Coordinates of C-alpha atoms in Angstrom, one line a residue:
X1 CA 24.3 -5.1 -25.8
X2 CA 21.2 -2.8 -25.8
X3 CA 19.9 -4.5 -22.6
X4 CA 23.3 -3.9 -20.9
X5 CA 23.4 -0.3 -22.0
X6 CA 19.9 0.4 -20.7
X7 CA 20.8 -1.2 -17.3
X8 CA 24.0 0.9 -17.0
X9 CA 21.8 4.0 -17.8
X10 CA 19.3 2.9 -15.2
X11 CA 22.0 2.6 -12.5
X12 CA 23.4 6.0 -13.4
X13 CA 20.0 7.5 -12.9
X14 CA 19.5 5.8 -9.6
X15 CA 23.0 6.9 -8.4
X16 CA 22.3 10.4 -9.4
X17 CA 18.9 10.3 -7.6
X18 CA 20.5 8.9 -4.4
X19 CA 23.1 11.7 -4.5
X20 CA 20.5 14.3 -4.8
X21 CA 18.4 12.8 -1.9
X22 CA 21.5 12.5 0.3
X23 CA 22.4 16.1 -0.4
X24 CA 18.8 17.1 0.5
X25 CA 19.0 15.3 3.8
X26 CA 22.4 16.7 4.6
X27 CA 21.2 20.2 3.8
X28 CA 18.0 19.8 5.9
X29 CA 18.4 21.5 9.3
X30 CA 16.3 18.7 10.9
X31 CA 16.4 14.9 10.8
X32 CA 13.4 14.5 8.6
X33 CA 13.5 11.3 6.6
X34 CA 12.4 11.5 3.0
X35 CA 9.8 8.8 3.0
X36 CA 7.0 9.0 0.4
X37 CA 3.8 8.2 2.4
X38 CA 5.0 8.2 6.0
X39 CA 5.8 11.8 6.9
X40 CA 9.3 12.4 8.1
X41 CA 8.3 15.4 10.1
X42 CA 5.8 13.4 12.1
X43 CA 8.3 10.6 12.7
X44 CA 10.9 13.1 13.9
X45 CA 8.4 14.9 16.1
X46 CA 7.4 11.7 17.8
X47 CA 11.0 10.6 18.1
X48 CA 11.6 13.8 20.1
X49 CA 8.5 13.3 22.2
X50 CA 9.6 9.8 23.1
X51 CA 13.1 11.2 24.1
X52 CA 11.1 13.6 26.3
X53 CA 9.2 10.7 27.9
X54 CA 5.8 11.6 26.4
X55 CA 3.5 9.0 28.1
X56 CA 1.3 8.2 25.1
X57 CA 4.1 8.0 22.5
X58 CA 6.3 5.9 24.9
X59 CA 3.4 3.5 25.4
X60 CA 2.9 3.2 21.7
X61 CA 6.5 2.5 21.1
X62 CA 6.5 -0.2 23.8
X63 CA 3.6 -1.9 22.0
X64 CA 5.4 -1.6 18.6
X65 CA 8.6 -3.0 20.1
X66 CA 6.7 -6.0 21.6
X67 CA 5.5 -6.8 18.1
X68 CA 9.0 -6.3 16.6
X69 CA 10.5 -8.6 19.2
X70 CA 7.9 -11.3 18.5
X71 CA 8.9 -11.1 14.8
X72 CA 12.5 -11.5 15.7
X73 CA 11.7 -14.4 18.0
X74 CA 9.6 -16.2 15.4
X75 CA 12.4 -15.8 12.8
X76 CA 10.2 -16.4 9.8
X77 CA 11.1 -15.3 6.3
X78 CA 8.7 -15.2 3.4
X79 CA 9.1 -16.1 -0.2
X80 CA 7.1 -17.0 -3.3
X81 CA 9.2 -20.2 -3.2
X82 CA 7.3 -21.5 -0.2
X83 CA 4.1 -22.3 -2.1
X84 CA 3.4 -25.9 -3.0
X85 CA 1.9 -25.1 -6.4
X86 CA 3.8 -24.5 -9.6
X87 CA 2.6 -21.5 -11.6
X88 CA 1.6 -22.1 -15.3
X89 CA 5.1 -20.7 -16.3
X90 CA 6.8 -23.6 -14.5
X91 CA 8.7 -21.0 -12.4
X92 CA 8.0 -20.8 -8.7
X93 CA 9.6 -17.4 -8.6
X94 CA 6.4 -16.1 -10.3
X95 CA 3.8 -14.8 -7.9
X96 CA 0.5 -16.8 -8.0
X97 CA -3.0 -16.5 -6.5
X98 CA -6.7 -17.3 -7.3
X99 CA -9.7 -14.9 -7.4
X100 CA -11.0 -14.7 -3.8
X101 CA -14.6 -14.4 -4.8
X102 CA -14.7 -17.3 -7.3
X103 CA -16.2 -20.7 -6.4
X104 CA -16.8 -24.1 -8.1
X105 CA -19.9 -24.2 -10.2
X106 CA -22.2 -26.8 -8.4
X107 CA -24.0 -27.6 -11.6
X108 CA -20.7 -28.9 -13.3
X109 CA -19.1 -32.2 -12.4
X110 CA -15.7 -30.7 -12.2
X111 CA -16.9 -27.3 -10.9
X112 CA -15.4 -25.6 -13.9
X113 CA -15.4 -22.8 -14.9
X114 CA -15.7 -21.2 -11.5
X115 CA -18.5 -18.7 -10.8
X116 CA -18.4 -15.4 -9.0
X117 CA -19.9 -14.7 -5.5
X118 CA -19.0 -11.1 -4.8
X119 CA -17.7 -10.5 -1.3
X120 CA -17.8 -14.2 -0.3
X121 CA -14.2 -15.3 0.0
X122 CA -13.5 -18.9 -1.0
X123 CA -11.3 -20.5 1.7
X124 CA -9.2 -22.3 -0.9
X125 CA -7.9 -18.8 -1.8
X126 CA -5.4 -19.3 1.0
X127 CA -4.2 -22.7 -0.3
X128 CA -1.7 -20.8 -2.4
X129 CA 0.6 -19.1 0.2
X130 CA 1.9 -16.1 -1.9
X131 CA -0.9 -13.7 -0.9
X132 CA -0.5 -14.3 2.9
X133 CA 3.3 -14.3 2.7
X134 CA 3.6 -11.0 0.8
X135 CA 1.2 -9.4 3.3
X136 CA 3.2 -10.7 6.3
X137 CA 6.5 -9.7 4.7
X138 CA 5.1 -6.2 4.2
X139 CA 3.7 -5.8 7.7
X140 CA 6.7 -7.2 9.5
X141 CA 9.1 -5.1 7.4
X142 CA 7.3 -1.9 8.3
X143 CA 7.1 -2.8 12.0
X144 CA 10.8 -3.6 12.2
X145 CA 11.8 -0.5 10.2
X146 CA 9.8 1.7 12.5
X147 CA 11.3 -0.1 15.5
X148 CA 14.8 0.7 14.1
X149 CA 13.9 4.3 13.4
X150 CA 12.8 5.0 17.0
X151 CA 15.4 2.9 18.8
X152 CA 18.4 2.8 16.4
X153 CA 18.9 -0.8 17.5
X154 CA 20.4 -2.6 14.5
X155 CA 18.8 -5.9 15.3
X156 CA 15.5 -4.6 13.9
X157 CA 17.2 -3.2 10.8
X158 CA 19.1 -6.4 10.2
X159 CA 16.0 -8.6 10.2
X160 CA 13.9 -6.1 8.2
X161 CA 16.7 -6.0 5.6
X162 CA 16.7 -9.8 5.5
X163 CA 12.9 -9.9 4.9
X164 CA 13.3 -7.5 1.9
X165 CA 16.3 -9.3 0.5
X166 CA 14.5 -12.7 0.7
X167 CA 11.4 -11.5 -1.1
X168 CA 12.9 -9.2 -3.7
X169 CA 16.7 -9.6 -4.1
X170 CA 18.1 -13.1 -3.3
X171 CA 18.4 -15.2 -6.4
X172 CA 17.1 -18.3 -4.7
X173 CA 14.0 -16.8 -3.1
X174 CA 13.1 -13.6 -4.9
X175 CA 9.8 -12.9 -6.7
X176 CA 10.0 -12.2 -10.4
X177 CA 8.8 -8.6 -11.0
X178 CA 5.5 -9.5 -12.5
X179 CA 2.0 -10.5 -11.5
X180 CA 1.1 -12.6 -14.6
X181 CA -0.7 -15.2 -12.5
X182 CA -2.5 -13.0 -9.9
X183 CA -6.1 -13.9 -9.1
X184 CA -6.5 -16.5 -11.8
X185 CA -9.9 -18.2 -12.2
X186 CA -10.0 -22.0 -12.6
X187 CA -11.5 -22.9 -15.9
X188 CA -11.4 -19.3 -17.2
X189 CA -7.8 -17.9 -17.1
X190 CA -4.4 -18.2 -15.3
X191 CA -4.2 -14.5 -14.2
X192 CA -6.0 -11.2 -14.5
X193 CA -5.2 -7.5 -14.2
X194 CA -7.4 -7.4 -11.1
X195 CA -4.7 -9.5 -9.3
X196 CA -2.5 -6.4 -9.2
X197 CA -4.5 -5.2 -6.3
X198 CA -2.5 -7.7 -4.2
X199 CA 0.6 -5.6 -4.4
X200 CA -1.1 -2.3 -3.5
X201 CA 0.6 -2.3 -0.1
X202 CA 4.2 -2.4 -1.3
X203 CA 4.5 1.3 -0.8
X204 CA 5.1 0.4 2.9
X205 CA 8.1 -1.7 2.0
X206 CA 9.6 1.2 0.0
X207 CA 9.1 3.6 2.9
X208 CA 10.6 0.9 5.2
X209 CA 13.7 0.6 3.0
X210 CA 14.2 4.4 3.1
X211 CA 14.0 4.3 6.9
X212 CA 16.7 1.5 6.9
X213 CA 19.2 3.5 4.9
X214 CA 20.9 4.8 8.1
X215 CA 21.7 1.2 9.1
X216 CA 24.8 -0.8 8.0
X217 CA 22.5 -3.8 7.6
X218 CA 20.9 -2.1 4.5
X219 CA 23.6 -1.2 2.1
X220 CA 23.5 1.2 -0.8
X221 CA 23.9 -1.8 -3.1
X222 CA 20.7 -3.3 -1.5
X223 CA 18.8 -0.1 -2.0
X224 CA 19.8 0.2 -5.6
X225 CA 18.9 -3.4 -6.2
X226 CA 15.5 -2.9 -4.7
X227 CA 15.0 0.2 -6.9
X228 CA 15.9 -2.0 -9.9
X229 CA 13.3 -4.6 -8.9
X230 CA 10.6 -1.9 -8.6
X231 CA 11.7 -0.3 -11.9
X232 CA 11.3 -3.7 -13.6
X233 CA 7.9 -4.2 -11.9
X234 CA 6.8 -0.7 -12.9
X235 CA 7.8 -1.5 -16.5
X236 CA 5.7 -4.6 -16.4
X237 CA 2.8 -2.7 -14.9
X238 CA 2.8 -0.1 -17.7
X239 CA 3.6 -2.3 -20.7
X240 CA 2.2 -5.8 -20.2
X241 CA -1.4 -6.7 -21.3
X242 CA -2.3 -7.6 -17.7
X243 CA -0.9 -4.3 -16.4
X244 CA -2.8 -2.3 -19.0
X245 CA -6.0 -4.2 -18.2
X246 CA -5.7 -3.1 -14.6
X247 CA -5.0 0.5 -15.7
X248 CA -8.4 0.6 -17.4
X249 CA -10.4 -0.5 -14.3
X250 CA -12.9 2.2 -13.3
X251 CA -13.1 1.5 -9.5
X252 CA -10.7 0.9 -6.6
X253 CA -8.5 -1.3 -8.8
X254 CA -7.8 1.6 -11.1
X255 CA -7.2 3.9 -8.1
X256 CA -4.7 1.6 -6.5
X257 CA -3.0 0.9 -9.8
X258 CA -2.3 4.7 -9.9
X259 CA -1.0 4.5 -6.3
X260 CA 1.5 1.8 -7.3
X261 CA 2.6 3.5 -10.5
X262 CA 3.2 6.8 -8.8
X263 CA 5.0 5.3 -5.8
X264 CA 7.3 3.1 -7.8
X265 CA 8.1 5.9 -10.2
X266 CA 9.0 8.2 -7.3
X267 CA 11.2 5.5 -5.8
X268 CA 13.0 4.9 -9.1
X269 CA 13.4 8.6 -10.1
X270 CA 11.0 8.6 -13.1
X271 CA 9.4 12.0 -12.7
X272 CA 7.6 12.0 -16.1
X273 CA 5.7 8.8 -15.1
X274 CA 4.7 10.4 -11.8
X275 CA 3.4 13.5 -13.5
X276 CA 1.6 11.5 -16.2
X277 CA -0.1 9.1 -13.7
X278 CA -1.3 12.0 -11.5
X279 CA -3.1 13.3 -14.6
X280 CA -4.6 9.9 -15.1
X281 CA -5.8 9.9 -11.5
X282 CA -7.5 13.2 -11.9
X283 CA -9.5 11.6 -14.7
X284 CA -10.3 8.7 -12.4
X285 CA -11.8 11.2 -9.9
X286 CA -14.0 12.6 -12.7
X287 CA -15.3 9.2 -13.7
X288 CA -15.6 7.5 -10.3
X289 CA -17.3 10.1 -8.3
X290 CA -20.7 11.8 -8.2
X291 CA -20.7 15.6 -7.4
X292 CA -21.9 14.9 -3.9
X293 CA -18.7 12.8 -3.2
X294 CA -20.4 9.4 -3.3
X295 CA -18.6 6.5 -5.1
X296 CA -21.2 4.6 -7.2
X297 CA -18.9 1.8 -8.4
X298 CA -18.0 0.9 -4.8
X299 CA -21.5 1.3 -3.4
X300 CA -22.8 -1.4 -5.8
X301 CA -20.6 -4.0 -4.2
X302 CA -21.7 -6.5 -1.5
X303 CA -19.2 -5.0 0.9
X304 CA -19.9 -1.4 0.0
X305 CA -18.6 0.2 3.2
X306 CA -15.3 -1.7 2.8
X307 CA -14.8 -0.6 -0.8
X308 CA -15.8 3.0 -0.3
X309 CA -13.1 3.2 2.4
X310 CA -10.6 1.2 0.3
X311 CA -11.0 3.5 -2.7
X312 CA -10.9 6.6 -0.7
X313 CA -7.7 5.3 1.0
X314 CA -6.3 5.1 -2.5
X315 CA -7.3 8.7 -3.2
X316 CA -5.5 9.8 0.0
X317 CA -2.4 7.8 -0.9
X318 CA -2.2 9.4 -4.3
X319 CA -2.5 12.8 -2.7
X320 CA 0.2 12.0 -0.2
X321 CA 2.5 10.7 -2.9
X322 CA 1.8 13.8 -5.1
X323 CA 3.1 16.0 -2.4
X324 CA 6.6 14.6 -3.1
X325 CA 6.3 16.3 -6.5
X326 CA 4.9 19.5 -4.9
X327 CA 1.5 18.8 -6.4
X328 CA -1.5 19.6 -4.1
X329 CA -4.4 17.2 -4.8
X330 CA -6.0 17.9 -1.5
X331 CA -7.5 21.1 -3.0
X332 CA -7.9 19.9 -6.6
X333 CA -11.3 19.9 -8.1
X334 CA -12.5 18.4 -11.4
X335 CA -14.4 20.4 -13.9
X336 CA -17.6 19.2 -12.2
X337 CA -16.4 20.3 -8.8
X338 CA -15.6 16.8 -7.5
X339 CA -12.8 16.6 -4.9
X340 CA -11.3 14.4 -2.3
X341 CA -12.8 16.3 0.7
X342 CA -16.3 15.8 -0.6
X343 CA -15.7 12.0 -0.6
X344 CA -14.8 12.1 3.1
X345 CA -17.6 14.5 4.0
X346 CA -20.1 12.3 2.2
X347 CA -19.2 9.6 4.8
X348 CA -19.4 11.8 7.9
X349 CA -23.2 11.6 8.5
X350 CA -22.9 7.8 8.6
X351 CA -20.0 8.0 11.0
X352 CA -21.9 10.3 13.3
X353 CA -24.9 8.0 13.1
X354 CA -27.0 10.7 11.6
X355 CA -27.7 8.4 8.7
X356 CA -28.0 4.6 8.6
X357 CA -25.9 2.8 6.0
X358 CA -28.5 1.7 3.5
X359 CA -26.2 0.0 1.0
X360 CA -25.3 -3.7 1.0
X361 CA -22.7 -4.7 3.5
X362 CA -22.5 -8.5 4.1
X363 CA -19.9 -8.2 6.9
X364 CA -19.6 -6.0 10.0
X365 CA -18.5 -2.4 9.4
X366 CA -14.9 -1.7 10.5
X367 CA -13.1 1.6 10.9
X368 CA -9.3 0.9 10.6
X369 CA -9.0 2.7 7.2
X370 CA -11.6 5.3 8.3
X371 CA -9.6 6.4 11.3
X372 CA -6.5 6.9 9.2
X373 CA -8.4 9.0 6.7
X374 CA -9.9 11.2 9.3
X375 CA -6.6 11.8 11.0
X376 CA -4.9 12.7 7.7
X377 CA -7.9 15.0 6.8
X378 CA -7.7 16.7 10.2
X379 CA -4.2 17.9 9.2
X380 CA -4.6 18.5 5.5
X381 CA -7.8 20.5 6.0
X382 CA -6.8 22.1 9.3
X383 CA -10.0 20.8 10.9
X384 CA -9.7 19.1 14.3
X385 CA -13.3 17.9 14.1
X386 CA -12.1 15.1 11.8
X387 CA -9.6 14.0 14.5
X388 CA -12.3 14.2 17.2
X389 CA -14.6 12.1 15.1
X390 CA -11.9 9.5 14.6
X391 CA -11.4 9.3 18.4
X392 CA -15.1 9.0 19.0
X393 CA -15.9 6.2 16.6
X394 CA -13.1 3.8 17.5
X395 CA -10.8 4.8 20.3
X396 CA -8.8 1.5 20.2
X397 CA -7.8 2.0 16.6
X398 CA -7.2 5.7 17.2
X399 CA -4.7 4.8 19.9
X400 CA -3.0 2.0 18.0
X401 CA 0.8 2.2 17.9
X402 CA 0.9 3.1 14.2
X403 CA -1.5 6.0 14.6
X404 CA 0.4 7.2 17.6
X405 CA 3.8 7.0 16.1
X406 CA 3.2 8.1 12.5
X407 CA 1.0 11.1 13.0

């Protein structure tokens, strides 16, 4: 009876939230969509530019639609039920993965317990399909939702909706809202808090679902059911031993835990959790950064460049999400003067080749995340030099369809 009462209260909260959001959209003099990370103003501006036959935007949309059409032609759906292995719970609906940097111990006959080789991915990591499938579901859902937004062709919304329904909602195929068995280590444990990093990109699914709300293929019932799933997952993140373990991480894992908590709380209308986790994030900045903007916990890794970018990407995501609560983290400084801008500026001399990257980096340096950070910074700090630098260091990524259509 208590459980039923809580569920009814939850639905009432979501219905109230949806009513408020719908009224906000109705009262807005423009067609801005209230997404949390993607900016509705940018999407709307690009939509208008495409209607006006802007060459670059039209070309980007054509590229996006080619991807979307390939997804439709392939017709693949993703589910935790597709894996061959059975999780320790005996329930295939539970997500499962192994630690990517853990390998058999060559000194042991059975290789157990596994030993860590930081940055070296064990190819058997992909033997369990959940990790690749959740990533492809996320990417394809975003692509199709954007294709629907810019074309209003329901075929894209219909399949994006099916992808979300299959992974999160349908009883036969849905993931249980937990990560009890994420990044387990053979011979050591069946799951760790660190595994929660594997759902860090689900904010893109939430934004995609918001874009789909104009389509008849994504019903209000679907949307409320998805909010219920994320509410349950958020509860697990904040109350389970594994979730609490990840909350205590002092590096990118802690940062992206905050990203997830804030995003899911926004989506499910839990403002108190949003405000509380933003304060936690401020403490993360104090503990993770040096006054010059460097990130010592990321620089000690074997793929230091990757992790510096990954952690800063988390900082930017939190700042973007905080804007939905009218909180400006772009200008926030800790008591010791640490701030987000210093983190990016610390990287700039390396991007300009004024300094050589002297930290360990066992794979080639890439710039996909870096370009996004620079483009956002150009807008948030009203400094076109960031955008010019992004264009100079990797023109191909700079001109990608996502960068063209979402900025």
